């Protein structure tokens, strides 16, 4: 009898998102207060467990220590590329053939923030980007021109030991992988290490290149798209969303200031970050040899488009930072929260990061 009571109480103290169990209900409330579980977290299509990242979800399904039941079903009906689960093996087979060859899958869905750039096959277009420089930067109206662009730089070295990063080449692409701007950049100080093995940049390429100040001004004006910096807001407006990996570093080297609300950095996006020390199930190829910034733009844009295309349940106020959610787990509501079921607490829990799927609803 006592065992049954304890089992029921333990089940009541089980998180409805990550399934973690607690001895006391107040511990579950505190867990929900600091975990920020939400509909935007990667979720197992079998047991509905919420994971903090796609890497954690992959570990849950096919890692060294997966959940046995989920692993067995996933092996039969799951797509190993996007981790979706289908009704039948035939549905999985049809989907997986498309998913395997889709452009969005050329970069693996899972990335590590400390070794990201994946070797992709950009095809003929990627090779064309090396043949000539392009400049299609233009300020457009709200309904014209690309509203999401990818940016990538290649750095040469400055300073006495060549360790100071200086932008030597920059590329901007649109959502359809068309080149908007692709140019060599003449740094403001002498280059002491061209890092040819990875950049492919020779001294003669930068001799008559566009000065960095001019590149900085033109790219910043293009991103703001005629909207004053201080009026740029997270949703709406004419300013463009910029996608990249390690954008803080790229923008700093270009001496560009831009609003955080319009930056989509794959190195900082929680669902794409490493959250587990176990990473044996991750398979990726690190880009080696001479690296083209166009390939980097394609990789990050495809990854962004996949994240943006996810379908999550819509909520009027999806972020924990929204004023309407300020008191959802306030300490003065402790008694009310302890009377809730785990499912009810999950219902009022909100995300602590901006999910990129929201860009589809709030362009």
PDB file of N, CA and C in Angstrom, residues 11-50:
ATOM      1  N   UNK A  11       5.131  10.048  -9.383  1.00  0.00           N
ATOM      2  CA  UNK A  11       4.627  10.374 -10.705  1.00  0.00           C
ATOM      3  C   UNK A  11       4.108  11.802 -10.732  1.00  0.00           C
ATOM      4  N   UNK A  12       3.497  12.233  -9.651  1.00  0.00           N
ATOM      5  CA  UNK A  12       2.982  13.603  -9.593  1.00  0.00           C
ATOM      6  C   UNK A  12       4.132  14.601  -9.606  1.00  0.00           C
ATOM      7  N   UNK A  13       5.281  14.219  -9.110  1.00  0.00           N
ATOM      8  CA  UNK A  13       6.432  15.106  -9.061  1.00  0.00           C
ATOM      9  C   UNK A  13       7.372  14.901 -10.248  1.00  0.00           C
ATOM     10  N   UNK A  14       6.847  14.392 -11.326  1.00  0.00           N
ATOM     11  CA  UNK A  14       7.644  14.134 -12.521  1.00  0.00           C
ATOM     12  C   UNK A  14       7.424  15.260 -13.527  1.00  0.00           C
ATOM     13  N   UNK A  15       8.509  15.834 -14.009  1.00  0.00           N
ATOM     14  CA  UNK A  15       8.412  16.925 -14.982  1.00  0.00           C
ATOM     15  C   UNK A  15       7.752  16.413 -16.258  1.00  0.00           C
ATOM     16  N   UNK A  16       6.752  17.137 -16.736  1.00  0.00           N
ATOM     17  CA  UNK A  16       6.028  16.718 -17.936  1.00  0.00           C
ATOM     18  C   UNK A  16       6.823  16.955 -19.207  1.00  0.00           C
ATOM     19  N   UNK A  17       7.956  17.666 -19.104  1.00  0.00           N
ATOM     20  CA  UNK A  17       8.770  17.962 -20.287  1.00  0.00           C
ATOM     21  C   UNK A  17       9.968  17.026 -20.392  1.00  0.00           C
ATOM     22  N   UNK A  18      10.865  17.087 -19.413  1.00  0.00           N
ATOM     23  CA  UNK A  18      12.097  16.290 -19.483  1.00  0.00           C
ATOM     24  C   UNK A  18      12.013  14.979 -18.709  1.00  0.00           C
ATOM     25  N   UNK A  19      10.895  14.741 -18.001  1.00  0.00           N
ATOM     26  CA  UNK A  19      10.606  13.502 -17.276  1.00  0.00           C
ATOM     27  C   UNK A  19      11.488  13.305 -16.042  1.00  0.00           C
ATOM     28  N   UNK A  20      12.166  14.336 -15.615  1.00  0.00           N
ATOM     29  CA  UNK A  20      12.951  14.236 -14.386  1.00  0.00           C
ATOM     30  C   UNK A  20      12.005  14.153 -13.195  1.00  0.00           C
ATOM     31  N   UNK A  21      12.355  13.300 -12.208  1.00  0.00           N
ATOM     32  CA  UNK A  21      11.483  13.088 -11.051  1.00  0.00           C
ATOM     33  C   UNK A  21      12.076  13.735  -9.810  1.00  0.00           C
ATOM     34  N   UNK A  22      11.189  14.199  -8.938  1.00  0.00           N
ATOM     35  CA  UNK A  22      11.601  14.895  -7.731  1.00  0.00           C
ATOM     36  C   UNK A  22      10.877  14.303  -6.524  1.00  0.00           C
ATOM     37  N   UNK A  23      11.567  14.306  -5.380  1.00  0.00           N
ATOM     38  CA  UNK A  23      10.962  13.765  -4.166  1.00  0.00           C
ATOM     39  C   UNK A  23       9.869  14.670  -3.621  1.00  0.00           C
ATOM     40  N   UNK A  24      10.026  15.979  -3.816  1.00  0.00           N
ATOM     41  CA  UNK A  24       9.068  16.931  -3.277  1.00  0.00           C
ATOM     42  C   UNK A  24       8.515  17.805  -4.389  1.00  0.00           C
ATOM     43  N   UNK A  25       7.265  18.191  -4.220  1.00  0.00           N
ATOM     44  CA  UNK A  25       6.598  18.999  -5.231  1.00  0.00           C
ATOM     45  C   UNK A  25       7.244  20.370  -5.370  1.00  0.00           C
ATOM     46  N   UNK A  26       7.708  20.942  -4.264  1.00  0.00           N
ATOM     47  CA  UNK A  26       8.342  22.257  -4.350  1.00  0.00           C
ATOM     48  C   UNK A  26       9.630  22.215  -5.180  1.00  0.00           C
ATOM     49  N   UNK A  27      10.273  21.049  -5.203  1.00  0.00           N
ATOM     50  CA  UNK A  27      11.473  20.896  -6.029  1.00  0.00           C
ATOM     51  C   UNK A  27      11.103  20.885  -7.516  1.00  0.00           C
ATOM     52  N   UNK A  28       9.980  20.277  -7.840  1.00  0.00           N
ATOM     53  CA  UNK A  28       9.511  20.292  -9.226  1.00  0.00           C
ATOM     54  C   UNK A  28       9.171  21.718  -9.658  1.00  0.00           C
ATOM     55  N   UNK A  29       8.528  22.468  -8.773  1.00  0.00           N
ATOM     56  CA  UNK A  29       8.180  23.858  -9.094  1.00  0.00           C
ATOM     57  C   UNK A  29       9.447  24.665  -9.368  1.00  0.00           C
ATOM     58  N   UNK A  30      10.456  24.489  -8.526  1.00  0.00           N
ATOM     59  CA  UNK A  30      11.707  25.218  -8.726  1.00  0.00           C
ATOM     60  C   UNK A  30      12.380  24.795 -10.038  1.00  0.00           C
ATOM     61  N   UNK A  31      12.298  23.525 -10.352  1.00  0.00           N
ATOM     62  CA  UNK A  31      12.845  23.036 -11.619  1.00  0.00           C
ATOM     63  C   UNK A  31      12.159  23.714 -12.799  1.00  0.00           C
ATOM     64  N   UNK A  32      10.840  23.815 -12.762  1.00  0.00           N
ATOM     65  CA  UNK A  32      10.108  24.458 -13.849  1.00  0.00           C
ATOM     66  C   UNK A  32      10.419  25.947 -13.917  1.00  0.00           C
ATOM     67  N   UNK A  33      10.712  26.531 -12.786  1.00  0.00           N
ATOM     68  CA  UNK A  33      10.998  27.966 -12.717  1.00  0.00           C
ATOM     69  C   UNK A  33      12.307  28.308 -13.441  1.00  0.00           C
ATOM     70  N   UNK A  34      13.272  27.391 -13.411  1.00  0.00           N
ATOM     71  CA  UNK A  34      14.594  27.701 -13.958  1.00  0.00           C
ATOM     72  C   UNK A  34      14.901  26.944 -15.258  1.00  0.00           C
ATOM     73  N   UNK A  35      14.023  26.042 -15.683  1.00  0.00           N
ATOM     74  CA  UNK A  35      14.323  25.219 -16.868  1.00  0.00           C
ATOM     75  C   UNK A  35      13.800  25.816 -18.164  1.00  0.00           C
ATOM     76  N   UNK A  36      12.760  26.616 -18.089  1.00  0.00           N
ATOM     77  CA  UNK A  36      12.196  27.289 -19.265  1.00  0.00           C
ATOM     78  C   UNK A  36      11.781  26.293 -20.353  1.00  0.00           C
ATOM     79  N   UNK A  37      11.160  25.201 -19.937  1.00  0.00           N
ATOM     80  CA  UNK A  37      10.637  24.256 -20.926  1.00  0.00           C
ATOM     81  C   UNK A  37       9.554  24.943 -21.752  1.00  0.00           C
ATOM     82  N   UNK A  38       9.465  24.560 -23.030  1.00  0.00           N
ATOM     83  CA  UNK A  38       8.467  25.191 -23.894  1.00  0.00           C
ATOM     84  C   UNK A  38       8.194  24.324 -25.103  1.00  0.00           C
ATOM     85  N   UNK A  39       7.216  24.746 -25.903  1.00  0.00           N
ATOM     86  CA  UNK A  39       6.868  24.027 -27.128  1.00  0.00           C
ATOM     87  C   UNK A  39       7.962  24.153 -28.177  1.00  0.00           C
ATOM     88  N   UNK A  40       8.940  25.040 -27.957  1.00  0.00           N
ATOM     89  CA  UNK A  40       9.991  25.275 -28.944  1.00  0.00           C
ATOM     90  C   UNK A  40      11.211  24.378 -28.752  1.00  0.00           C
ATOM     91  N   UNK A  41      11.246  23.582 -27.704  1.00  0.00           N
ATOM     92  CA  UNK A  41      12.373  22.694 -27.481  1.00  0.00           C
ATOM     93  C   UNK A  41      12.312  21.501 -28.431  1.00  0.00           C
ATOM     94  N   UNK A  42      13.460  20.979 -28.890  1.00  0.00           N
ATOM     95  CA  UNK A  42      13.450  19.730 -29.651  1.00  0.00           C
ATOM     96  C   UNK A  42      12.785  18.624 -28.842  1.00  0.00           C
ATOM     97  N   UNK A  43      11.872  17.904 -29.460  1.00  0.00           N
ATOM     98  CA  UNK A  43      11.047  16.930 -28.734  1.00  0.00           C
ATOM     99  C   UNK A  43      11.074  15.578 -29.426  1.00  0.00           C
ATOM    100  N   UNK A  44      11.178  14.529 -28.646  1.00  0.00           N
ATOM    101  CA  UNK A  44      11.156  13.171 -29.180  1.00  0.00           C
ATOM    102  C   UNK A  44       9.773  12.877 -29.755  1.00  0.00           C
ATOM    103  N   UNK A  45       9.731  12.401 -30.983  1.00  0.00           N
ATOM    104  CA  UNK A  45       8.456  12.104 -31.629  1.00  0.00           C
ATOM    105  C   UNK A  45       7.808  10.835 -31.123  1.00  0.00           C
ATOM    106  N   UNK A  46       8.461  10.136 -30.209  1.00  0.00           N
ATOM    107  CA  UNK A  46       7.923   8.865 -29.691  1.00  0.00           C
ATOM    108  C   UNK A  46       7.406   9.033 -28.270  1.00  0.00           C
ATOM    109  N   UNK A  47       8.287   9.419 -27.340  1.00  0.00           N
ATOM    110  CA  UNK A  47       7.875   9.544 -25.937  1.00  0.00           C
ATOM    111  C   UNK A  47       7.521  10.978 -25.561  1.00  0.00           C
ATOM    112  N   UNK A  48       7.760  11.938 -26.476  1.00  0.00           N
ATOM    113  CA  UNK A  48       7.474  13.364 -26.285  1.00  0.00           C
ATOM    114  C   UNK A  48       8.370  14.023 -25.235  1.00  0.00           C
ATOM    115  N   UNK A  49       9.510  13.440 -24.970  1.00  0.00           N
ATOM    116  CA  UNK A  49      10.452  14.067 -24.049  1.00  0.00           C
ATOM    117  C   UNK A  49      11.056  15.312 -24.686  1.00  0.00           C
ATOM    118  N   UNK A  50      11.159  16.389 -23.903  1.00  0.00           N
ATOM    119  CA  UNK A  50      11.780  17.619 -24.357  1.00  0.00           C
ATOM    120  C   UNK A  50      13.284  17.552 -24.114  1.00  0.00           C
TER     121      UNK A  50
END
